[in-house]
Amino acid sequence: MFSASQSSRAQFLDKARQAREERRELKERERAAVQLQALVRRFLCRCRLQRDIRKEVDDFFGTNESGSSKRSALSVFRIARKLLFVFNPKEDKERFEKLCRCILNSMDVENEPKVWYVSLALSKDLTLLWIKQIKDILWFCCEFLKQLKPDILQDSRLVNLHLTMLVTFTDTSTWKILRGKGETLRPAMNHICANIMGHLNQKGFYSVLQILLTNGLARSRPSLSKGSLTAIFSLALRPVVAAQFSDNLLRSFLIHIMSVPAIMTHLATLTPERLAVIESHDLFRKFILFLSREAQCRDVCVCLEGSHTLCLLGNLVFLGSLNDQVLEEETAHFVGVLIHMLSYCQKYVSQKKSNLTHWHPVLGWFSQTVDYGLNESMPLLTKQLQHLWGVHMIRILFSDVLSKKLLENQEIAQLPAQPVSPQNSLPMKNLFRRAFQKSASVRNILKPVGGKRVDSAEVQKVCSICVLYQTTLTTLTQIRLQILTGLTYLDDLLPKLWAFICELGPQGGLKLFLECLNNDTEESKRLLAMLMLFCDCSRHLITILDDIEVYEEQISFKLEELVTISSFLNSFVFKMIWDGIVENARGETLELFHSVHGWLMVLYERDCRRRFAPDEHWLRKDLKPSVLFQELDKDKKRAQLLLQYIPHVIPHKNRVLLFRNMVTKEKEKLGLVETSSASPHVTHITIRRSRMLEDGYEQLRQLSQNAMKGVIRVKFVNDLGVDEAGIDQDGVFKEFLEEIIKKVFDPALNLFKTTSGDERLYPSPTSYIHENYLQLFEFVGKMLGKAVYEGIVVDVPFASFFLSQLLGHHHSVFYSSVDELPSLDSEFYKNLTSIKRYDGDISDLGLTLSYDEDVMGQLVCHELVPGGKTIPVTNENKISYIHLMAHFRMHTQIKNQTAALISGFRSIIKPEWIRMFSAPELQRLISGDNAEIDLEDLKKHTVYYGGFHGSHRVIIWLWDILANDFSPEERAMFLKFVTSCSRPPLLGFAYLKPPFSIRCVEVSDDQDTGDTLGSVLRGFFTIRKKEPGGRLPTSSTCFNLLKLPNYSKKSILREKLRYAISMNTGFELS
């Protein structure tokens, strides 16, 4: 009973609740329906109103054009209010254009104040409304300008329309209402214009102009017309002038207008009158002074980021090139601003590609976002930047340096006679005389003299300029060569900068700069930047000058100046290494070292190729080789660095000793040296004399690297397979090695070819006709390496350019193929350099970027670049053509052969071992010393057999004939006759292996059975079986042995010996 009543009660309450919910939902639906109806009615009403207004506007502008210009300003104002009330940029674009045209037409009407749209500004009731309306109209013009593309014809017309609106209503100069009596109203009207400009600036007026300028100018050809560009620039300048060049407006102008790529160049081309306006307002000076405050400059750079900072920099440099007076007066500020901006960009310049870097055409890999839309304008930006290292600006900035006169000496400089290098094409004594007697007065040799205070204003100014150019070089990485070429264009800049460096400090350059290395002050860094710039530019200059320009014409530097400079650099680099500065060098110090060292090595390699410095010029007298060797044994870092970077400061013979020591140490490490406890592994090979090259190649190319370095015993067999008598104790292997080398380097085999002129060897370009020719070259490299490894000198004269490649110099960034070309073909070099000096139009010669060559009777065309045979050589690309041609002849043609030979050579000789030698020194290491034969040294290290001894009369005659009767050439022939090489060993005859020996012989070689007791006694006591006058001296070059009959007269000995060496008889004829 109780539960049933409860249940009915719950049902009742539930029904009541449901009823309430239904009533509430009904009310909500009714209210929503009312709201929807209201919204729809409002929307339809609004649409109807908008339709009516637009119809009214269309009717207003639809009347005939003849009467439209006569409409009253009030009617235009009212229709404009209505249009702006319903304005939608997409729908009302054309109506807005008509409104703008209508307003502009009203302003052009003569003598009808009621028609002039601007007249409403004078109405007390409408002034504020009119000002608001014109502000809205002008901002809508700006909004449209942001979206328009000036390169589209239709859009370019609209650009002109909207710009005309902005120009007309931001300045009172064209308002007819202010003419005559209306002039009194001008201050008030100007105030209104300033109000309008202020409003536009707040809304982002400069950003609009920046977008428009970038769209129209950031391309290879500008799409903005002269009128448009004039209007935009005038609009940009108005707020700045109106605000009397306030900092805020200057900042906006710099960030938004001056950062547009090459805008100043476009102004100069399209509308030069604007540049006159800039000059009249002295804007360039104001920009520089504004940016000279570090905080403001940093603020501008941070706002712009790297790409646009560079554009601003380009425009400032271009303006500077047009304003000499300001540039001269504000040099310090100008330089400071550029350094700051470049330093900002430099922070983001990266050395390599990564996930965080982007490619920039001027900066290289850049770790900030790059605006790729600017890429089209990069060539123009580069042209602007080129003014910075152009002659005009360099003359202004370096005026203090260039105004100095170099010391003159009325007496002709007399230099000590220089030794003649065999590679020099001109006799050195005549060269120096001609070089230094070109004029009646020759500059004194510049030596560090000192005397100029480093804290003086003049020195600080020059240092700042050098810092600027050094920062430019390290920031604008992709146009570095252009910058260096510009800085070296003036012939007298670098010599005068060197003279300036020599005057610094109390005692002259070197001591001052060495002190700077130990001082971490700003002043020291600036001085070192000056030295670094001098080195970078000078190195670039000497690298691009050919030998005629350096040695005969002496462009920029006199040869005596190069001697002084190289002495300074040599000392500076030595001190940096020996004092431990390089060991811990980082950043700028390391860059300085590489810069100075690079310039030093360019001079050293130039001197190695063709001498300009005196004997022993490169040596350090204060460095004892024994001390260096001790430090090397202790693995001291400074000794290793010295050997790595400037081995030339050590005498050549000491380096050869060091090389031999390195080889000996490796032999000991590999167990290749005979000891009391162990014998080295011996490789035995059997060689047929008639197939020496083939057998040697087949048996040796399979050997491991260590086996090739080890002991190799050779057994010769004849064609019948019968062993030849004789035991190889290195002598037979030496003979085998000499014969192999003689065969492979014979030009008739066509593995190697001789240069025209001095007939030096290099790989033959047509050697590919041999089967497995690359393996053959690798084998030749191993044989050559083995000869050097064992200290066996072989008479193989290599071309200088090929030796440079063997040393790896051709991989250096400073290497110039053109400089090495004379060592390949001096005539070809003369022809190429005549192209460089050709004054007329080089295209008249009909050359292309290709090389035609006669290859085994067929004419083959080699393209120097892809499509080269269709690309003509012009005055613009002729320097590239010369370098391409030289590179092709000396590298491309023989690239594979050279690489194979170097691979074989380096499998025996480690690259770091020979890096301490120059190309001529490497030739001496391979072929012995090119100095005169020291007969006393040879006599001291001679061994006698068969009864001969040092006091024997035949031996006394022999030494006397060699010393007094033979010419140096005949003595060289004698040495070649007995050792197979015309040059003495580098370290003297003590290092000749086996030692030179002379043996008394009684019979011919085929009857010779060796020394017997009887033969020795007969030789000792000069007892002859029979007169040997009809027999010739013979030799066994494998044992460095001279077999000498016991002649009865000195004259017979002289005659027979001269005949034997001239015929080079050796074993063949006795």
mmCIF file of C-alpha atoms in Angstrom, residues 71-297:
data_model
loop_
_atom_site.group_PDB
_atom_site.id
_atom_site.type_symbol
_atom_site.label_atom_id
_atom_site.label_comp_id
_atom_site.label_asym_id
_atom_site.label_seq_id
_atom_site.Cartn_x
_atom_site.Cartn_y
_atom_site.Cartn_z
ATOM 1 C CA ARG A 71 30.805 67.220 -59.638
ATOM 2 C CA SER A 72 30.950 69.101 -56.399
ATOM 3 C CA ALA A 73 33.371 68.026 -53.748
ATOM 4 C CA LEU A 74 30.457 67.572 -51.354
ATOM 5 C CA SER A 75 28.724 65.043 -53.620
ATOM 6 C CA VAL A 76 31.997 63.120 -53.995
ATOM 7 C CA PHE A 77 32.471 63.221 -50.224
ATOM 8 C CA ARG A 78 28.961 61.846 -49.637
ATOM 9 C CA ILE A 79 29.251 59.055 -52.187
ATOM 10 C CA ALA A 80 32.665 58.193 -50.772
ATOM 11 C CA ARG A 81 31.151 57.929 -47.248
ATOM 12 C CA LYS A 82 28.552 55.543 -48.542
ATOM 13 C CA LEU A 83 31.075 53.439 -50.425
ATOM 14 C CA LEU A 84 33.393 53.263 -47.426
ATOM 15 C CA PHE A 85 30.419 52.281 -45.242
ATOM 16 C CA VAL A 86 29.838 49.099 -47.263
ATOM 17 C CA PHE A 87 33.402 48.677 -48.578
ATOM 18 C CA ASN A 88 34.641 45.175 -49.365
ATOM 19 C CA PRO A 89 38.077 45.022 -51.098
ATOM 20 C CA LYS A 90 37.102 42.108 -53.333
ATOM 21 C CA GLU A 91 33.693 43.378 -54.428
ATOM 22 C CA ASP A 92 34.394 47.099 -54.538
ATOM 23 C CA LYS A 93 37.814 47.123 -56.141
ATOM 24 C CA GLU A 94 36.636 48.780 -59.379
ATOM 25 C CA ARG A 95 34.319 51.226 -57.552
ATOM 26 C CA PHE A 96 37.246 52.271 -55.352
ATOM 27 C CA GLU A 97 39.392 52.853 -58.446
ATOM 28 C CA LYS A 98 36.628 55.053 -59.915
ATOM 29 C CA LEU A 99 36.389 56.958 -56.642
ATOM 30 C CA CYS A 100 40.156 57.590 -56.637
ATOM 31 C CA ARG A 101 40.064 58.784 -60.245
ATOM 32 C CA CYS A 102 37.095 61.013 -59.492
ATOM 33 C CA ILE A 103 38.873 62.573 -56.514
ATOM 34 C CA LEU A 104 42.085 63.092 -58.534
ATOM 35 C CA ASN A 105 40.117 64.602 -61.437
ATOM 36 C CA SER A 106 38.461 67.030 -59.035
ATOM 37 C CA MET A 107 41.894 68.204 -57.902
ATOM 38 C CA ASP A 108 42.918 68.989 -61.485
ATOM 39 C CA VAL A 109 40.010 71.344 -62.263
ATOM 40 C CA GLU A 110 41.013 74.976 -62.621
ATOM 41 C CA ASN A 111 39.390 77.853 -60.664
ATOM 42 C CA GLU A 112 36.431 75.925 -59.225
ATOM 43 C CA PRO A 113 36.924 75.688 -55.453
ATOM 44 C CA LYS A 114 33.630 73.854 -54.901
ATOM 45 C CA VAL A 115 34.834 70.988 -57.111
ATOM 46 C CA TRP A 116 38.192 70.542 -55.381
ATOM 47 C CA TYR A 117 37.893 67.575 -53.028
ATOM 48 C CA VAL A 118 40.365 69.118 -50.626
ATOM 49 C CA SER A 119 38.162 72.188 -50.197
ATOM 50 C CA LEU A 120 36.044 70.230 -47.707
ATOM 51 C CA ALA A 121 38.944 70.466 -45.274
ATOM 52 C CA LEU A 122 38.046 74.146 -44.904
ATOM 53 C CA SER A 123 34.428 73.449 -43.937
ATOM 54 C CA LYS A 124 33.999 73.818 -40.196
ATOM 55 C CA ASP A 125 31.389 71.065 -40.020
ATOM 56 C CA LEU A 126 33.144 68.563 -42.311
ATOM 57 C CA THR A 127 36.856 68.999 -41.510
ATOM 58 C CA LEU A 128 37.169 66.115 -39.065
ATOM 59 C CA LEU A 129 34.923 63.853 -41.144
ATOM 60 C CA TRP A 130 36.939 64.672 -44.285
ATOM 61 C CA ILE A 131 40.243 63.982 -42.541
ATOM 62 C CA LYS A 132 38.948 60.583 -41.347
ATOM 63 C CA GLN A 133 37.662 59.809 -44.826
ATOM 64 C CA ILE A 134 40.898 60.657 -46.615
ATOM 65 C CA LYS A 135 42.867 58.633 -44.051
ATOM 66 C CA ASP A 136 40.660 55.594 -44.726
ATOM 67 C CA ILE A 137 40.882 56.040 -48.495
ATOM 68 C CA LEU A 138 44.670 56.376 -48.421
ATOM 69 C CA TRP A 139 45.070 53.319 -46.190
ATOM 70 C CA PHE A 140 42.900 51.284 -48.557
ATOM 71 C CA CYS A 141 45.246 52.491 -51.325
ATOM 72 C CA CYS A 142 48.128 51.091 -49.256
ATOM 73 C CA GLU A 143 46.342 47.771 -48.774
ATOM 74 C CA PHE A 144 45.883 47.445 -52.526
ATOM 75 C CA LEU A 145 49.526 48.380 -53.186
ATOM 76 C CA LYS A 146 50.650 45.462 -51.013
ATOM 77 C CA GLN A 147 48.853 43.006 -53.276
ATOM 78 C CA LEU A 148 49.692 44.435 -56.693
ATOM 79 C CA LYS A 149 52.453 43.036 -58.925
ATOM 80 C CA PRO A 150 54.166 45.841 -60.851
ATOM 81 C CA ASP A 151 55.350 43.445 -63.582
ATOM 82 C CA ILE A 152 51.703 42.883 -64.671
ATOM 83 C CA LEU A 153 50.536 45.669 -66.994
ATOM 84 C CA GLN A 154 47.054 46.059 -65.426
ATOM 85 C CA ASP A 155 48.516 46.097 -61.924
ATOM 86 C CA SER A 156 51.156 48.651 -62.893
ATOM 87 C CA ARG A 157 48.377 51.099 -63.889
ATOM 88 C CA LEU A 158 46.684 50.603 -60.528
ATOM 89 C CA VAL A 159 50.035 51.090 -58.767
ATOM 90 C CA ASN A 160 50.318 54.487 -60.473
ATOM 91 C CA LEU A 161 46.750 55.377 -59.469
ATOM 92 C CA HIS A 162 47.167 54.559 -55.775
ATOM 93 C CA LEU A 163 50.598 56.170 -55.619
ATOM 94 C CA THR A 164 49.182 59.337 -57.167
ATOM 95 C CA MET A 165 46.502 59.405 -54.439
ATOM 96 C CA LEU A 166 49.146 59.057 -51.754
ATOM 97 C CA VAL A 167 51.436 61.651 -53.310
ATOM 98 C CA THR A 168 48.568 64.153 -53.777
ATOM 99 C CA PHE A 169 47.173 64.029 -50.237
ATOM 100 C CA THR A 170 50.387 63.802 -48.225
ATOM 101 C CA ASP A 171 51.767 67.088 -49.500
ATOM 102 C CA THR A 172 50.141 70.457 -50.205
ATOM 103 C CA SER A 173 52.368 71.502 -53.099
ATOM 104 C CA THR A 174 49.843 70.477 -55.808
ATOM 105 C CA TRP A 175 46.719 71.858 -54.087
ATOM 106 C CA LYS A 176 45.267 74.637 -56.253
ATOM 107 C CA ILE A 177 43.211 75.903 -53.343
ATOM 108 C CA LEU A 178 46.383 77.270 -51.712
ATOM 109 C CA ARG A 179 47.372 79.453 -54.625
ATOM 110 C CA GLY A 180 47.112 83.216 -54.379
ATOM 111 C CA LYS A 181 45.076 84.288 -51.375
ATOM 112 C CA GLY A 182 44.925 80.695 -50.152
ATOM 113 C CA GLU A 183 48.629 80.790 -49.310
ATOM 114 C CA THR A 184 47.738 81.872 -45.785
ATOM 115 C CA LEU A 185 46.039 78.530 -45.296
ATOM 116 C CA ARG A 186 49.178 76.532 -46.112
ATOM 117 C CA PRO A 187 50.437 76.087 -42.505
ATOM 118 C CA ALA A 188 47.073 74.638 -41.487
ATOM 119 C CA MET A 189 46.942 72.394 -44.526
ATOM 120 C CA ASN A 190 50.525 71.242 -43.911
ATOM 121 C CA HIS A 191 49.455 70.314 -40.413
ATOM 122 C CA ILE A 192 46.618 68.208 -41.832
ATOM 123 C CA CYS A 193 49.071 66.456 -44.192
ATOM 124 C CA ALA A 194 51.395 65.743 -41.272
ATOM 125 C CA ASN A 195 48.393 64.309 -39.384
ATOM 126 C CA ILE A 196 47.573 62.052 -42.343
ATOM 127 C CA MET A 197 51.204 60.927 -42.669
ATOM 128 C CA GLY A 198 51.375 60.167 -38.958
ATOM 129 C CA HIS A 199 48.276 57.998 -39.211
ATOM 130 C CA LEU A 200 49.688 56.074 -42.199
ATOM 131 C CA ASN A 201 53.011 55.558 -40.413
ATOM 132 C CA GLN A 202 51.255 54.110 -37.388
ATOM 133 C CA LYS A 203 49.361 51.673 -39.622
ATOM 134 C CA GLY A 204 52.582 50.433 -41.317
ATOM 135 C CA PHE A 205 53.122 52.748 -44.287
ATOM 136 C CA TYR A 206 56.863 51.916 -44.610
ATOM 137 C CA SER A 207 56.152 48.193 -44.683
ATOM 138 C CA VAL A 208 53.785 48.780 -47.608
ATOM 139 C CA LEU A 209 56.404 50.733 -49.526
ATOM 140 C CA GLN A 210 59.020 48.053 -48.769
ATOM 141 C CA ILE A 211 56.785 45.302 -50.162
ATOM 142 C CA LEU A 212 56.028 47.359 -53.270
ATOM 143 C CA LEU A 213 59.687 48.224 -53.857
ATOM 144 C CA THR A 214 60.828 44.631 -53.320
ATOM 145 C CA ASN A 215 58.181 43.320 -55.733
ATOM 146 C CA GLY A 216 59.229 45.856 -58.341
ATOM 147 C CA LEU A 217 63.025 45.937 -57.888
ATOM 148 C CA ALA A 218 64.223 42.597 -56.479
ATOM 149 C CA ARG A 219 64.697 41.123 -59.931
ATOM 150 C CA SER A 220 67.221 41.185 -62.752
ATOM 151 C CA ARG A 221 65.233 43.947 -64.547
ATOM 152 C CA PRO A 222 63.117 46.412 -62.540
ATOM 153 C CA SER A 223 59.373 46.397 -63.270
ATOM 154 C CA LEU A 224 58.665 49.772 -61.662
ATOM 155 C CA SER A 225 58.511 52.719 -64.031
ATOM 156 C CA LYS A 226 60.462 55.912 -63.489
ATOM 157 C CA GLY A 227 57.322 57.709 -62.302
ATOM 158 C CA SER A 228 56.374 54.963 -59.844
ATOM 159 C CA LEU A 229 59.836 54.776 -58.359
ATOM 160 C CA THR A 230 60.012 58.561 -58.044
ATOM 161 C CA ALA A 231 56.633 58.597 -56.301
ATOM 162 C CA ILE A 232 57.506 55.788 -53.889
ATOM 163 C CA PHE A 233 60.805 57.348 -52.895
ATOM 164 C CA SER A 234 59.219 60.779 -52.474
ATOM 165 C CA LEU A 235 56.542 59.252 -50.248
ATOM 166 C CA ALA A 236 59.171 57.442 -48.195
ATOM 167 C CA LEU A 237 61.167 60.611 -47.692
ATOM 168 C CA ARG A 238 58.250 62.870 -46.689
ATOM 169 C CA PRO A 239 57.781 61.610 -43.103
ATOM 170 C CA VAL A 240 61.543 61.734 -42.492
ATOM 171 C CA VAL A 241 61.833 65.315 -43.705
ATOM 172 C CA ALA A 242 58.625 66.344 -41.908
ATOM 173 C CA ALA A 243 59.976 64.901 -38.629
ATOM 174 C CA GLN A 244 63.254 66.765 -39.201
ATOM 175 C CA PHE A 245 65.182 63.504 -39.516
ATOM 176 C CA SER A 246 64.242 62.153 -36.114
ATOM 177 C CA ASP A 247 65.892 58.903 -35.017
ATOM 178 C CA ASN A 248 62.608 56.960 -35.193
ATOM 179 C CA LEU A 249 61.931 57.947 -38.790
ATOM 180 C CA LEU A 250 65.549 57.439 -39.871
ATOM 181 C CA ARG A 251 65.389 53.962 -38.334
ATOM 182 C CA SER A 252 62.202 53.127 -40.256
ATOM 183 C CA PHE A 253 63.662 54.519 -43.475
ATOM 184 C CA LEU A 254 66.841 52.459 -43.100
ATOM 185 C CA ILE A 255 65.021 49.249 -42.180
ATOM 186 C CA HIS A 256 62.276 49.404 -44.804
ATOM 187 C CA ILE A 257 63.602 51.500 -47.697
ATOM 188 C CA MET A 258 67.390 51.388 -47.644
ATOM 189 C CA SER A 259 67.315 47.602 -47.203
ATOM 190 C CA VAL A 260 65.548 47.076 -50.532
ATOM 191 C CA PRO A 261 68.096 45.338 -52.816
ATOM 192 C CA ALA A 262 70.050 47.838 -54.948
ATOM 193 C CA ILE A 263 67.429 50.600 -54.609
ATOM 194 C CA MET A 264 70.127 53.271 -54.881
ATOM 195 C CA THR A 265 71.384 51.754 -58.131
ATOM 196 C CA HIS A 266 67.850 51.766 -59.543
ATOM 197 C CA LEU A 267 67.398 55.387 -58.472
ATOM 198 C CA ALA A 268 70.653 56.325 -60.195
ATOM 199 C CA THR A 269 69.526 54.541 -63.371
ATOM 200 C CA LEU A 270 65.829 55.473 -63.528
ATOM 201 C CA THR A 271 65.482 58.707 -61.621
ATOM 202 C CA PRO A 272 68.839 60.352 -60.772
ATOM 203 C CA GLU A 273 66.978 63.479 -59.565
ATOM 204 C CA ARG A 274 66.089 61.539 -56.381
ATOM 205 C CA LEU A 275 69.777 61.081 -55.631
ATOM 206 C CA ALA A 276 70.166 64.847 -55.856
ATOM 207 C CA VAL A 277 67.385 65.148 -53.251
ATOM 208 C CA ILE A 278 69.259 62.705 -50.996
ATOM 209 C CA GLU A 279 72.380 64.801 -51.390
ATOM 210 C CA SER A 280 70.539 68.071 -50.753
ATOM 211 C CA HIS A 281 69.243 66.703 -47.431
ATOM 212 C CA ASP A 282 72.736 65.312 -46.617
ATOM 213 C CA LEU A 283 71.040 61.991 -45.940
ATOM 214 C CA PHE A 284 74.147 59.862 -46.392
ATOM 215 C CA ARG A 285 75.879 61.671 -43.536
ATOM 216 C CA LYS A 286 72.742 61.383 -41.367
ATOM 217 C CA PHE A 287 72.518 57.629 -42.046
ATOM 218 C CA ILE A 288 76.160 57.108 -41.140
ATOM 219 C CA LEU A 289 75.970 59.196 -37.959
ATOM 220 C CA PHE A 290 72.760 57.413 -36.898
ATOM 221 C CA LEU A 291 74.300 53.972 -37.437
ATOM 222 C CA SER A 292 77.617 54.975 -35.879
ATOM 223 C CA ARG A 293 75.952 54.587 -32.485
ATOM 224 C CA GLU A 294 76.530 50.927 -31.764
ATOM 225 C CA ALA A 295 73.171 50.218 -30.077
ATOM 226 C CA GLN A 296 71.218 51.701 -32.988
ATOM 227 C CA CYS A 297 73.293 49.852 -35.580
#
